[in-house]
Short mmCIF file of C-alpha atoms in Angstrom, two decimals:
data_model
loop_
_atom_site.label_atom_id
_atom_site.label_comp_id
_atom_site.label_asym_id
_atom_site.label_seq_id
_atom_site.Cartn_x
_atom_site.Cartn_y
_atom_site.Cartn_z
CA MET E 1 89.96 -102.13 103.42
CA LYS E 2 93.25 -103.88 102.76
CA LYS E 3 94.69 -102.67 106.14
CA LYS E 4 91.52 -103.92 107.91
CA PHE E 5 91.99 -107.41 106.27
CA ILE E 6 95.69 -107.55 107.35
CA ALA E 7 94.81 -106.50 110.97
CA PHE E 8 92.10 -109.16 110.97
CA ALA E 9 94.49 -111.88 109.73
CA LEU E 10 97.16 -110.81 112.20
CA ALA E 11 94.71 -110.98 115.05
CA LEU E 12 93.58 -114.51 114.11
CA VAL E 13 97.24 -115.71 114.00
CA LEU E 14 98.13 -114.06 117.33
CA CYS E 15 95.17 -115.67 118.97
CA ASN E 16 96.02 -119.09 117.45
CA ILE E 17 92.71 -119.18 115.53
CA PRO E 18 92.99 -121.39 112.45
CA ILE E 19 92.92 -119.48 109.20
CA LYS E 20 91.78 -120.99 105.88
CA ALA E 21 94.50 -120.88 103.25
CA SER E 22 92.19 -119.17 100.77
CA ALA E 23 91.58 -116.29 103.24
CA LEU E 24 95.23 -115.09 102.90
CA VAL E 25 95.89 -115.44 99.20
CA SER E 26 95.58 -111.77 98.44
CA THR E 27 98.20 -110.65 100.97
CA THR E 28 100.64 -113.55 101.35
CA THR E 29 101.05 -114.82 97.73
CA ASN E 30 100.36 -118.41 98.88
CA SER E 31 102.95 -118.11 101.73
CA ASN E 32 102.78 -119.84 105.10
CA LEU E 33 102.57 -117.45 108.11
CA ILE E 34 104.75 -118.15 111.11
CA THR E 35 105.37 -116.40 114.42
CA TYR E 36 108.99 -115.31 114.75
CA THR E 37 110.69 -114.07 117.95
CA VAL E 38 113.40 -111.40 117.36
CA VAL E 39 116.84 -112.28 118.78
CA SER E 40 120.02 -110.34 119.25
CA GLY E 41 121.57 -109.31 115.93
CA ASP E 42 118.26 -109.48 113.97
CA SER E 43 117.19 -106.90 111.49
CA LEU E 44 114.20 -106.83 109.10
CA TRP E 45 116.61 -107.32 106.20
CA LYS E 46 118.21 -110.45 107.83
CA ILE E 47 114.84 -111.93 108.59
CA SER E 48 113.47 -111.20 105.14
CA THR E 49 116.48 -112.87 103.59
CA ILE E 50 116.10 -116.01 105.70
CA TYR E 51 112.38 -116.40 104.92
CA LYS E 52 112.61 -115.35 101.24
CA THR E 53 110.22 -112.40 101.60
CA SER E 54 110.57 -108.56 101.60
CA ILE E 55 111.00 -106.02 104.37
CA GLN E 56 107.85 -104.28 103.05
CA ASN E 57 105.80 -107.49 103.42
CA ILE E 58 106.95 -107.94 107.04
CA MET E 59 106.23 -104.31 107.86
CA GLN E 60 102.83 -104.41 106.20
CA ILE E 61 101.68 -107.59 107.97
CA ASN E 62 102.92 -106.41 111.32
CA ASN E 63 101.70 -102.78 110.94
CA LEU E 64 105.17 -101.44 111.45
CA THR E 65 105.84 -97.81 110.74
CA ASN E 66 109.60 -98.11 110.68
CA THR E 67 112.30 -100.84 110.49
CA SER E 68 113.19 -100.78 114.13
CA ILE E 69 112.61 -104.09 115.98
CA MET E 70 113.36 -105.17 119.60
CA ILE E 71 114.72 -108.40 121.07
CA GLY E 72 111.85 -110.58 122.09
CA GLN E 73 109.36 -108.86 119.80
CA LYS E 74 106.94 -111.21 118.00
CA LEU E 75 106.65 -110.90 114.27
CA ILE E 76 104.28 -112.57 111.79
CA ILE E 77 106.42 -113.71 108.81
CA PRO E 78 105.38 -114.92 105.39
CA ASP E 79 107.56 -118.03 105.06
CA ASN E 80 108.51 -118.52 101.41
CA ARG E 81 111.35 -120.87 101.93
CA VAL E 82 111.32 -123.82 99.44
CA THR E 83 111.41 -127.39 100.61
CA THR E 84 113.63 -129.50 98.48
CA ILE E 85 114.57 -133.24 98.25
CA ASN E 86 117.36 -134.99 96.48
CA TYR E 87 115.71 -137.54 94.15
CA THR E 88 117.59 -140.48 92.62
CA VAL E 89 116.40 -141.29 89.13
CA VAL E 90 115.31 -144.89 88.52
CA ILE E 91 114.62 -146.86 85.29
CA GLY E 92 111.32 -145.65 83.86
CA ASP E 93 111.51 -142.15 85.27
CA ASN E 94 111.11 -139.03 83.13
CA LEU E 95 111.02 -135.39 84.03
CA TRP E 96 107.23 -135.18 83.51
CA SER E 97 106.49 -137.94 85.98
CA ILE E 98 109.02 -136.58 88.54
CA ALA E 99 107.53 -133.06 88.21
CA ASN E 100 104.03 -134.28 88.74
CA LYS E 101 104.97 -136.43 91.69
CA TYR E 102 106.52 -133.48 93.56
CA GLY E 103 104.24 -130.67 92.44
CA THR E 104 106.59 -128.73 90.33
CA THR E 105 107.47 -128.40 86.59
CA MET E 106 109.85 -129.88 84.19
CA ASP E 107 111.31 -126.45 83.49
CA THR E 108 111.93 -125.81 87.19
CA ILE E 109 113.73 -129.18 87.62
CA MET E 110 115.94 -128.51 84.54
CA LYS E 111 116.96 -125.04 85.69
CA SER E 112 117.61 -126.28 89.28
CA ASN E 113 119.89 -129.06 88.06
CA TYR E 114 121.74 -127.56 85.11
CA LEU E 115 119.97 -129.91 82.72
CA GLN E 116 120.76 -129.19 79.08
CA SER E 117 118.00 -131.47 77.82
CA THR E 118 115.14 -133.66 79.20
CA ASN E 119 117.44 -136.66 79.05
CA ILE E 120 118.06 -138.13 82.56
CA MET E 121 119.96 -141.30 83.44
CA PRO E 122 119.27 -143.93 86.11
CA GLY E 123 121.22 -143.22 89.29
CA GLN E 124 121.42 -139.49 88.61
CA ILE E 125 120.56 -137.24 91.56
CA LEU E 126 118.23 -134.36 91.01
CA THR E 127 117.35 -131.63 93.60
CA ILE E 128 113.59 -131.09 93.40
CA PRO E 129 111.66 -128.07 94.78
CA VAL E 130 108.65 -129.69 96.46
CA ASN E 131 105.24 -128.02 95.63
CA SER E 132 107.12 -125.01 94.16
CA THR E 133 108.23 -123.65 90.88
CA THR E 134 111.07 -121.61 92.53
CA VAL E 135 114.36 -122.39 90.84
CA VAL E 136 116.96 -123.56 93.37
CA THR E 137 120.59 -124.80 93.18
CA PRO E 138 121.60 -128.41 93.47
CA ILE E 139 122.04 -129.58 97.08
CA GLY E 140 124.93 -131.68 98.33
CA ILE E 141 127.48 -131.50 95.47
CA SER E 142 131.01 -131.81 96.76
CA MET E 143 134.58 -132.19 95.49
CA ASP E 144 136.62 -135.19 96.57
CA LYS E 145 140.16 -133.72 96.14
CA PRO E 146 141.32 -130.34 94.75
CA ARG E 147 144.02 -130.26 92.06
CA LEU E 148 147.72 -130.01 92.87
CA ASN E 149 147.97 -126.87 90.77
CA ASN E 150 146.37 -125.29 87.66
CA ASN E 151 148.04 -127.90 85.39
CA TYR E 152 145.69 -130.53 86.78
CA GLY E 153 142.05 -131.19 87.49
CA ASP E 154 139.90 -131.53 90.63
CA ILE E 155 138.54 -134.97 91.56
CA TYR E 156 134.79 -135.29 91.69
CA ASN E 157 133.31 -138.74 92.09
CA TRP E 158 130.86 -139.94 89.43
CA GLU E 159 127.77 -139.21 91.66
CA ASN E 160 128.75 -135.52 92.00
CA GLY E 161 130.48 -135.08 88.65
CA ARG E 162 127.44 -136.04 86.58
CA ARG E 163 125.36 -133.52 88.54
CA LEU E 164 127.57 -130.72 87.09
CA PHE E 165 128.53 -132.34 83.76
CA THR E 166 124.98 -133.26 82.84
CA VAL E 167 123.77 -135.03 79.69
CA ASP E 168 124.17 -132.94 76.49
CA THR E 169 126.73 -130.62 78.21
CA ILE E 170 129.55 -129.71 75.94
CA GLY E 171 133.16 -129.60 77.26
CA THR E 172 136.77 -129.79 76.19
CA LEU E 173 139.00 -132.63 77.01
CA LYS E 174 142.81 -132.05 77.23
CA ASP E 175 145.18 -135.03 77.14
CA LEU E 176 147.43 -134.66 80.19
CA ASN E 177 150.52 -136.08 78.47
CA THR E 178 150.37 -134.33 75.09
CA GLY E 179 148.27 -131.26 75.78
CA VAL E 180 146.09 -132.06 72.67
CA CYS E 181 142.55 -130.71 73.16
CA PHE E 182 139.22 -131.60 71.52
CA ASN E 183 135.57 -130.79 72.16
CA ILE E 184 133.04 -133.41 73.22
CA LYS E 185 129.39 -133.78 74.38
CA TYR E 186 128.02 -135.98 77.16
CA TYR E 187 125.85 -138.26 75.11
CA GLY E 188 124.50 -140.59 77.75
CA GLY E 189 125.46 -143.41 80.09
CA SER E 190 124.61 -144.16 83.76
CA ASN E 191 127.80 -145.95 84.96
CA HIS E 192 130.20 -143.53 83.29
CA ALA E 193 129.90 -140.74 80.64
CA ASP E 194 129.53 -141.85 77.12
CA ILE E 195 130.94 -138.95 75.08
CA VAL E 196 131.05 -138.04 71.38
CA PRO E 197 133.38 -135.65 69.58
CA LEU E 198 131.58 -132.64 68.10
CA THR E 199 133.37 -132.35 64.71
CA LYS E 200 135.72 -134.24 62.31
CA ASP E 201 138.47 -131.84 63.55
CA ASP E 202 137.84 -133.00 67.12
CA THR E 203 137.99 -136.67 65.99
CA ALA E 204 141.26 -135.91 64.12
CA ASN E 205 142.71 -134.58 67.46
CA ILE E 206 141.62 -137.78 69.25
CA LYS E 207 143.48 -139.77 66.57
CA LYS E 208 146.65 -137.85 67.45
CA ILE E 209 146.36 -139.28 70.98
CA PHE E 210 145.14 -142.64 70.01
CA PRO E 211 146.67 -143.32 66.52
CA THR E 212 145.03 -146.76 66.62
CA TRP E 213 141.70 -147.24 68.32
CA THR E 214 142.29 -149.04 71.58
CA TRP E 215 140.63 -149.81 74.97
CA ALA E 216 143.75 -148.45 76.66
CA ASN E 217 142.88 -145.30 78.56
CA ARG E 218 144.69 -142.03 79.35
CA PRO E 219 144.52 -139.27 82.02
CA MET E 220 142.58 -136.19 80.74
CA LEU E 221 141.28 -132.87 82.08
CA LEU E 222 137.64 -132.15 81.49
CA CYS E 223 136.90 -128.39 81.15
CA PHE E 224 133.39 -126.93 80.96
CA SER E 225 131.19 -124.24 82.40
CA GLN E 226 128.02 -124.78 84.45
CA GLY E 227 125.88 -122.45 86.46
CA GLY E 228 128.19 -119.48 85.80
CA LYS E 229 131.25 -121.38 87.12
CA SER E 230 134.18 -122.94 85.28
CA TYR E 231 135.25 -126.48 86.17
CA GLU E 232 138.42 -128.55 85.45
CA MET E 233 137.99 -132.19 86.48
CA ALA E 234 140.38 -135.17 86.56
CA VAL E 235 139.00 -137.86 84.33
CA SER E 236 140.18 -140.82 82.22
CA MET E 237 139.23 -141.68 78.64
CA ALA E 238 139.42 -144.96 76.69
CA GLY E 239 140.44 -144.69 73.03
CA MET E 240 137.80 -147.09 71.46
CA PRO E 241 134.70 -145.77 69.70
CA HIS E 242 131.81 -148.22 70.03
CA SER E 243 128.10 -148.78 70.09
CA THR E 244 125.67 -145.83 69.43
CA THR E 245 126.04 -142.09 68.86
CA ASN E 246 123.81 -139.04 68.17
CA ILE E 247 126.33 -137.09 66.06
CA TYR E 248 126.78 -138.64 62.62
CA ASP E 249 129.08 -136.22 60.80
CA ASN E 250 132.01 -136.14 63.17
CA GLY E 251 134.12 -138.80 61.39
CA VAL E 252 133.70 -141.62 63.82
CA ASP E 253 131.15 -144.27 64.49
CA GLY E 254 129.94 -144.70 68.09
CA HIS E 255 130.98 -143.03 71.42
CA PHE E 256 133.95 -143.14 73.78
CA ASP E 257 133.98 -143.94 77.48
CA LEU E 258 134.86 -141.18 79.92
CA TYR E 259 135.40 -142.22 83.61
CA PHE E 260 135.17 -140.10 86.72
CA HIS E 261 136.35 -141.28 90.13
CA ASN E 262 134.23 -144.32 91.12
CA SER E 263 132.78 -144.74 87.63
CA THR E 264 132.14 -148.32 86.72
CA SER E 265 131.85 -150.38 83.53
CA HIS E 266 128.47 -150.89 81.85
CA ASN E 267 128.77 -154.66 81.57
CA THR E 268 130.26 -155.71 84.85
CA ASN E 269 129.62 -152.65 87.03
CA GLU E 270 133.17 -152.84 88.31
CA LEU E 271 135.73 -150.15 89.06
CA SER E 272 138.63 -149.95 86.69
CA PRO E 273 142.10 -149.76 88.39
CA SER E 274 143.61 -148.21 85.22
CA HIS E 275 140.98 -145.47 85.01
CA GLU E 276 141.39 -144.78 88.73
CA LYS E 277 145.10 -144.43 88.44
CA ASN E 278 144.66 -142.01 85.48
CA ILE E 279 142.34 -139.83 87.51
CA ARG E 280 144.81 -139.62 90.32
CA LEU E 281 147.48 -138.57 87.78
CA ALA E 282 145.19 -136.01 86.24
CA ASN E 283 144.78 -134.65 89.79
CA GLY E 284 148.56 -134.20 90.16
CA GLN E 285 149.21 -137.21 92.41
CA SER E 286 152.50 -139.02 91.99
CA PHE E 287 153.28 -142.70 92.30
#
């Protein structure tokens, strides 16, 4: 019975007769069927990889008895490729509203964008699988400039850096000049990263770098892991705790400002020449 149904569906597609979506649910797992023409270099494995299906599915739908195919041969393929968009978060957005707008789930968005929590910031770019719960990887993240050597960090601009170092991600900062390290968490912030030290020991190490709290800033290396990959980024940190926090037992009130390339200030939304210079220094550039 199953073979007769598949043959019937195949005949309808080949004859360009419209098929109701519900008629193919049992054999296509809600896939779209397309007609594919075999070209030189093709194999069932290659085609199945492109269209996110299996060799067995292609063979079954096309009544193939072996994996041999010929140039020019027409194949009916279940197309399971996921359509994605890059969405820029605006004020008032939340993961629930975005998921509902694009026919996916909060969990899918979180896993597809390395989100450590449901907290998202205005201006943040999210890769969204449209009408799908398939987890994808973020689209379009790029590095601006690689480090001079392993003593320095790669430059990522703020738009790309925050897509990897997402809110609530934990990392380690290393002061370029002294080598002193301390652990921090990305607490929030949409113009730059507002960070908080994790423990009193981490705050004590910050005090070694900034004996007196100051708005002066220093070149740093940000080290963290995301998506199974380790990153070392060139950043710049100011030594003045201020405003709010969400860790209350770390020996300091407020958060610190951490700048990436092209980060801006919260109040004036302007670039900081001193932070930009520090980032170039942390990348290994000389002046």
